[in-house]
């Protein structure tokens, strides 16, 4: 190419300030956190030997233990079902009042929305610990904890679905002389019902997973056995429990996913 | 023709009421199995209210001195876990995309499904004996279980992209790697980062819980205060956790919105 | 250039898709260097198949195709990438990476010319940046170099597509329905650009079109395809309505002409 060099104009200055600060922040945060929690690859490497021993102790799984898991397993599923149903029902009013287009007034909306966000901040096991303290150890505490957790999960998602519905229907119900309840019941909810079912199934998946570990804090289900076996270093039994949990979670997830895809 | 028009809605109603029926049945069976006597059921709300009253006032002195450091540790666990997961899931998400690597994708998806099925806390149970009690075990547990989810979501993002530019790169003689770098990454990166941030929000909650099995963070503090019935101290845990998580949620949510828009 | 050797040569070329559809049926065709060839035919006649066989995006089932005397390899790999390096392609849907700048999109045309590590790190040699910039100048949108591709109009995006092909410094340009997504005014501008580039740089150009009047106006040589077979091959000056009737298997209608479609 013997053509004279065309002068390529340099690109406009990027927003280096933004990029630079972001990069520095991320790196600093990672450094600080890594030091704070004692992250160390060498330690991980050294301890892999210990991990080896642990794996040996965990193998072979003590399958003879399996029959004793059946009852706690059922209890776990029952907790998840109760939690999903109670939470699923209670989530509907919470979601409706938190949807900007349906709520009763700005004050109701504000209070309900904050209530919803605060519910969402606490993890499932925190609720389990609180209810275990309040009503005593056992599955009742677990079911109550998952009910609250389910409200938090479903109401947020469902209120977003409700906000995106077509408002022609609800307004038509209003115009036909219906009151607020009629409007919500006949104008709004039917439009979002398939979303609701999908969210309820999703919450059920989360609840099954959560219910497996509730027992660690004394809230019933298979986790309680897990905790006692772990405390006694019966790792061959722990393996069986974990494998069983894994299989159950995978099966339920698959079922729920198929159902959700059917509905969509 | 007319019959069909009539039949369809009817069938749907039948389907819906069956579902309700089954769900209600399962619910009743479950409730009965918990042997909740009517008497206990009536006592329940009173019990809860009574215990709630013990939580006031929150012991904020304890909050600042003991709870806040634990919350910070939880945040650090979540952050390191999220970084580990983000770094590992980026290549896995690409390999997990059926549109790019039809054969490898199946294997990657299977692995990610397995990693996802473990609740973090079960992973932590295994990591605690390996790397010792403490937050490092928690970060590893969170990292690994997040890899599963981020890989799945990331692969879905990659599968949804416009494949046109990928072919354009290949038509220009670019390698597969070049296609990933110039046609795939620019299309998916903002969404992936948004997923990472969202996962960080979830991981803070997950890491808060890990203290229960001795893997660091604020969960252990809550467990101990409740065990010794120090309700005012437990209240401080709740108040601070709620505040900190709310603030992080809001900040992260705002950043996610900007990333997706820009 | 290379004397009498054809730029592109098909020999009994045949393509059968996995679903059994025959995309190309015993094609014999030679295209001389520097020719401007327009390919016409109804949709599904095999126009795209022909273009995509030249750069190996569709691989032959039977027969052979040569580009500048070199046979197109029958599988993906280094050799095929070397061949694609000298063949630029322009697409109906532009196939730009919308989130990247115009300049980055054009540099994709240089991917096969620079070391892989440089491309991966976005460290383009000054000479390649310059080639890309000159390609933009040639289609007259150099002032948009640092704009995001998503902010351009359809006509501008197609110009970037042309610039990307030009940045390869190709011997051949394949244009697959380059104006099908554009309005009539832009259509003529883009066609004029293609003709001008063909004249100025002597790049052999193959263009798929479905508008007959465009084919007549801009083509030098017209090739007609029907059911994957060559059914017409002649000069654009002498092509008659009867020829078009043979190619399409029916009389041309208003839909086949751009001016009436306005």
Coordinates of C-alpha atoms in Angstrom, one line a residue, chain B residues 18-248:
Chain B
X18 CA -58.3 -30.2 39.8
X19 CA -55.2 -28.3 40.7
X20 CA -56.9 -26.5 43.5
X21 CA -58.3 -29.8 44.7
X22 CA -54.9 -31.5 44.7
X23 CA -53.1 -28.6 46.4
X24 CA -55.7 -28.3 49.1
X25 CA -55.6 -32.1 49.7
X26 CA -51.8 -32.1 50.0
X27 CA -52.0 -29.1 52.3
X28 CA -54.6 -30.8 54.6
X29 CA -52.6 -34.0 54.7
X30 CA -49.5 -32.1 55.6
X31 CA -51.1 -30.0 58.3
X32 CA -52.7 -33.1 59.9
X33 CA -49.3 -34.9 59.8
X34 CA -47.8 -32.1 61.9
X35 CA -50.2 -33.1 64.7
X36 CA -51.2 -29.6 65.4
X37 CA -53.9 -29.9 68.0
X38 CA -56.6 -27.2 67.9
X39 CA -55.5 -26.1 71.3
X40 CA -51.9 -25.6 70.2
X41 CA -53.1 -23.8 67.1
X42 CA -55.1 -21.3 69.2
X43 CA -52.1 -20.7 71.5
X44 CA -49.7 -20.1 68.6
X45 CA -50.4 -16.4 67.8
X46 CA -50.3 -15.4 71.5
X47 CA -47.0 -17.3 71.9
X48 CA -45.5 -15.5 68.9
X49 CA -46.6 -12.1 70.2
X50 CA -45.3 -12.8 73.6
X51 CA -41.8 -13.7 72.3
X52 CA -41.9 -10.7 70.0
X53 CA -42.3 -8.4 73.0
X54 CA -39.0 -9.7 74.5
X55 CA -37.2 -8.3 71.5
X56 CA -37.7 -4.7 72.5
X57 CA -35.6 -2.7 73.0
X58 CA -32.7 -3.8 70.8
X59 CA -29.4 -3.8 72.5
X60 CA -27.6 -1.5 70.1
X61 CA -24.4 -1.3 72.1
X62 CA -24.0 -5.0 71.5
X63 CA -25.0 -4.3 67.9
X64 CA -22.2 -2.0 67.1
X65 CA -19.5 -3.9 69.0
X66 CA -20.4 -7.5 68.1
X67 CA -23.0 -7.7 65.4
X68 CA -21.6 -5.2 62.9
X69 CA -18.2 -6.9 62.6
X70 CA -20.1 -10.2 61.9
X71 CA -22.3 -8.6 59.3
X72 CA -19.2 -7.2 57.6
X73 CA -17.7 -10.6 57.6
X74 CA -20.9 -11.9 56.0
X75 CA -20.5 -9.3 53.3
X76 CA -16.9 -10.2 52.7
X77 CA -17.9 -13.9 52.4
X78 CA -20.6 -13.0 49.9
X79 CA -18.2 -10.8 47.9
X80 CA -15.4 -13.4 47.7
X81 CA -17.9 -16.1 46.9
X82 CA -19.5 -14.0 44.1
X83 CA -16.1 -13.1 42.6
X84 CA -15.1 -16.8 42.6
X85 CA -18.4 -17.7 41.0
X86 CA -18.2 -14.9 38.4
X87 CA -14.7 -15.8 37.3
X88 CA -15.6 -19.5 37.0
X89 CA -19.0 -19.0 35.5
X90 CA -17.9 -16.7 32.6
X91 CA -16.2 -19.5 30.6
X92 CA -18.7 -22.1 31.8
X93 CA -21.6 -19.9 30.5
X94 CA -20.0 -19.8 27.1
X95 CA -19.4 -23.5 27.0
X96 CA -22.8 -24.2 28.3
X97 CA -24.5 -22.4 25.4
X98 CA -26.1 -24.9 23.1
X99 CA -25.9 -22.5 20.2
X100 CA -22.1 -22.3 20.4
X101 CA -20.9 -25.7 21.7
X102 CA -23.8 -28.1 21.2
X103 CA -21.9 -31.1 22.5
X104 CA -20.0 -29.7 25.5
X105 CA -23.1 -27.7 26.5
X106 CA -25.0 -30.8 27.7
X107 CA -22.1 -31.8 30.1
X108 CA -21.7 -28.2 31.4
X109 CA -25.4 -27.9 32.0
X110 CA -25.5 -31.2 33.9
X111 CA -22.6 -30.1 36.1
X112 CA -24.2 -26.8 36.8
X113 CA -27.5 -28.4 37.7
X114 CA -25.7 -30.6 40.2
X115 CA -23.9 -27.7 41.8
X116 CA -27.2 -25.8 42.0
X117 CA -29.0 -28.6 43.7
X118 CA -26.8 -28.4 46.8
X119 CA -28.1 -25.8 49.4
X120 CA -25.0 -23.7 50.3
X121 CA -25.2 -24.8 53.8
X122 CA -24.7 -28.4 52.9
X123 CA -21.6 -27.5 50.9
X124 CA -20.4 -25.6 53.9
X125 CA -20.8 -28.7 56.1
X126 CA -18.3 -30.3 53.8
X127 CA -15.9 -27.4 53.5
X128 CA -15.8 -26.6 57.2
X129 CA -13.8 -29.8 58.0
X130 CA -11.6 -29.3 55.0
X131 CA -10.5 -25.7 55.4
X132 CA -11.4 -25.4 59.1
X133 CA -14.1 -23.4 60.9
X134 CA -14.5 -19.9 59.6
X135 CA -15.4 -17.6 56.8
X136 CA -13.1 -19.1 54.2
X137 CA -15.2 -22.3 54.2
X138 CA -18.3 -20.1 53.8
X139 CA -16.9 -18.3 50.8
X140 CA -16.0 -21.5 49.0
X141 CA -19.4 -22.9 49.7
X142 CA -21.1 -19.8 48.4
X143 CA -18.8 -19.6 45.4
X144 CA -19.5 -23.2 44.3
X145 CA -23.2 -23.1 44.7
X146 CA -23.3 -19.7 42.9
X147 CA -21.3 -21.1 40.0
X148 CA -24.1 -23.5 39.2
X149 CA -26.8 -20.8 39.1
X150 CA -24.7 -18.2 37.3
X151 CA -23.6 -20.8 34.7
X152 CA -27.2 -21.7 34.0
X153 CA -28.4 -18.1 33.7
X154 CA -25.3 -17.0 31.8
X155 CA -25.8 -19.8 29.3
X156 CA -29.4 -18.7 28.8
X157 CA -28.2 -15.2 28.1
X158 CA -25.6 -16.5 25.6
X159 CA -28.2 -18.6 23.9
X160 CA -30.5 -15.6 23.4
X161 CA -28.0 -13.5 21.5
X162 CA -28.2 -12.5 17.9
X163 CA -26.0 -15.1 16.1
X164 CA -25.6 -12.9 13.0
X165 CA -22.4 -11.2 14.2
X166 CA -20.9 -14.5 15.1
X167 CA -21.2 -15.6 11.5
X168 CA -20.0 -12.3 10.3
X169 CA -16.8 -12.8 12.3
X170 CA -16.3 -16.3 10.9
X171 CA -17.0 -15.0 7.4
X172 CA -14.2 -12.5 7.8
X173 CA -11.8 -15.4 8.7
X174 CA -11.9 -14.8 12.4
X175 CA -11.3 -17.8 14.7
X176 CA -13.9 -19.2 17.1
X177 CA -12.0 -17.4 19.9
X178 CA -12.2 -14.2 18.0
X179 CA -16.0 -14.7 17.5
X180 CA -16.4 -15.2 21.3
X181 CA -14.4 -12.0 22.0
X182 CA -15.9 -9.7 19.4
X183 CA -19.4 -11.1 18.7
X184 CA -20.5 -12.9 21.8
X185 CA -18.9 -11.1 24.8
X186 CA -20.0 -7.5 23.9
X187 CA -23.5 -8.8 23.5
X188 CA -23.7 -10.7 26.8
X189 CA -21.4 -8.9 29.2
X190 CA -23.8 -6.3 30.6
X191 CA -26.5 -8.9 31.3
X192 CA -23.9 -11.2 32.9
X193 CA -22.6 -8.4 35.2
X194 CA -26.2 -7.7 36.2
X195 CA -26.7 -11.3 37.1
X196 CA -23.5 -11.3 39.1
X197 CA -24.7 -8.3 41.1
X198 CA -28.1 -9.9 41.7
X199 CA -26.3 -13.0 42.8
X200 CA -24.3 -10.9 45.3
X201 CA -27.5 -9.7 46.8
X202 CA -28.7 -13.3 47.3
X203 CA -25.3 -14.4 48.5
X204 CA -25.4 -11.9 51.4
X205 CA -28.5 -13.6 52.6
X206 CA -26.9 -17.0 52.1
X207 CA -23.7 -16.0 53.9
X208 CA -25.6 -14.6 56.8
X209 CA -27.0 -18.0 57.4
X210 CA -23.7 -19.9 57.2
X211 CA -22.7 -19.1 60.7
X212 CA -25.1 -21.7 61.8
X213 CA -22.7 -24.4 60.8
X214 CA -19.6 -22.5 61.9
X215 CA -18.7 -21.0 58.5
X216 CA -18.5 -17.4 59.7
X217 CA -20.8 -14.4 59.5
X218 CA -23.8 -13.1 61.4
X219 CA -25.8 -16.3 61.5
X220 CA -23.8 -17.7 64.3
X221 CA -24.3 -14.6 66.4
X222 CA -28.1 -14.9 65.9
X223 CA -28.1 -18.5 66.8
X224 CA -26.1 -18.0 70.0
X225 CA -28.1 -15.0 71.2
X226 CA -31.4 -16.9 70.7
X227 CA -30.0 -20.1 72.3
X228 CA -29.2 -18.1 75.4
X229 CA -32.4 -16.2 75.2
X230 CA -30.7 -12.8 74.9
X231 CA -33.5 -11.4 72.9
X232 CA -32.4 -7.8 73.0
X233 CA -29.1 -8.8 71.5
X234 CA -30.9 -10.9 68.9
X235 CA -33.0 -7.8 68.1
X236 CA -29.8 -5.9 67.3
X237 CA -28.8 -8.6 64.9
X238 CA -32.2 -8.4 63.1
X239 CA -32.2 -4.6 62.9
X240 CA -28.7 -4.3 61.6
X241 CA -29.1 -7.1 59.1
X242 CA -32.2 -5.6 57.7
X243 CA -30.7 -2.2 57.4
X244 CA -27.5 -3.3 55.8
X245 CA -29.2 -5.7 53.4
X246 CA -31.7 -3.0 52.4
X247 CA -28.9 -0.5 51.6
X248 CA -26.9 -3.0 49.6

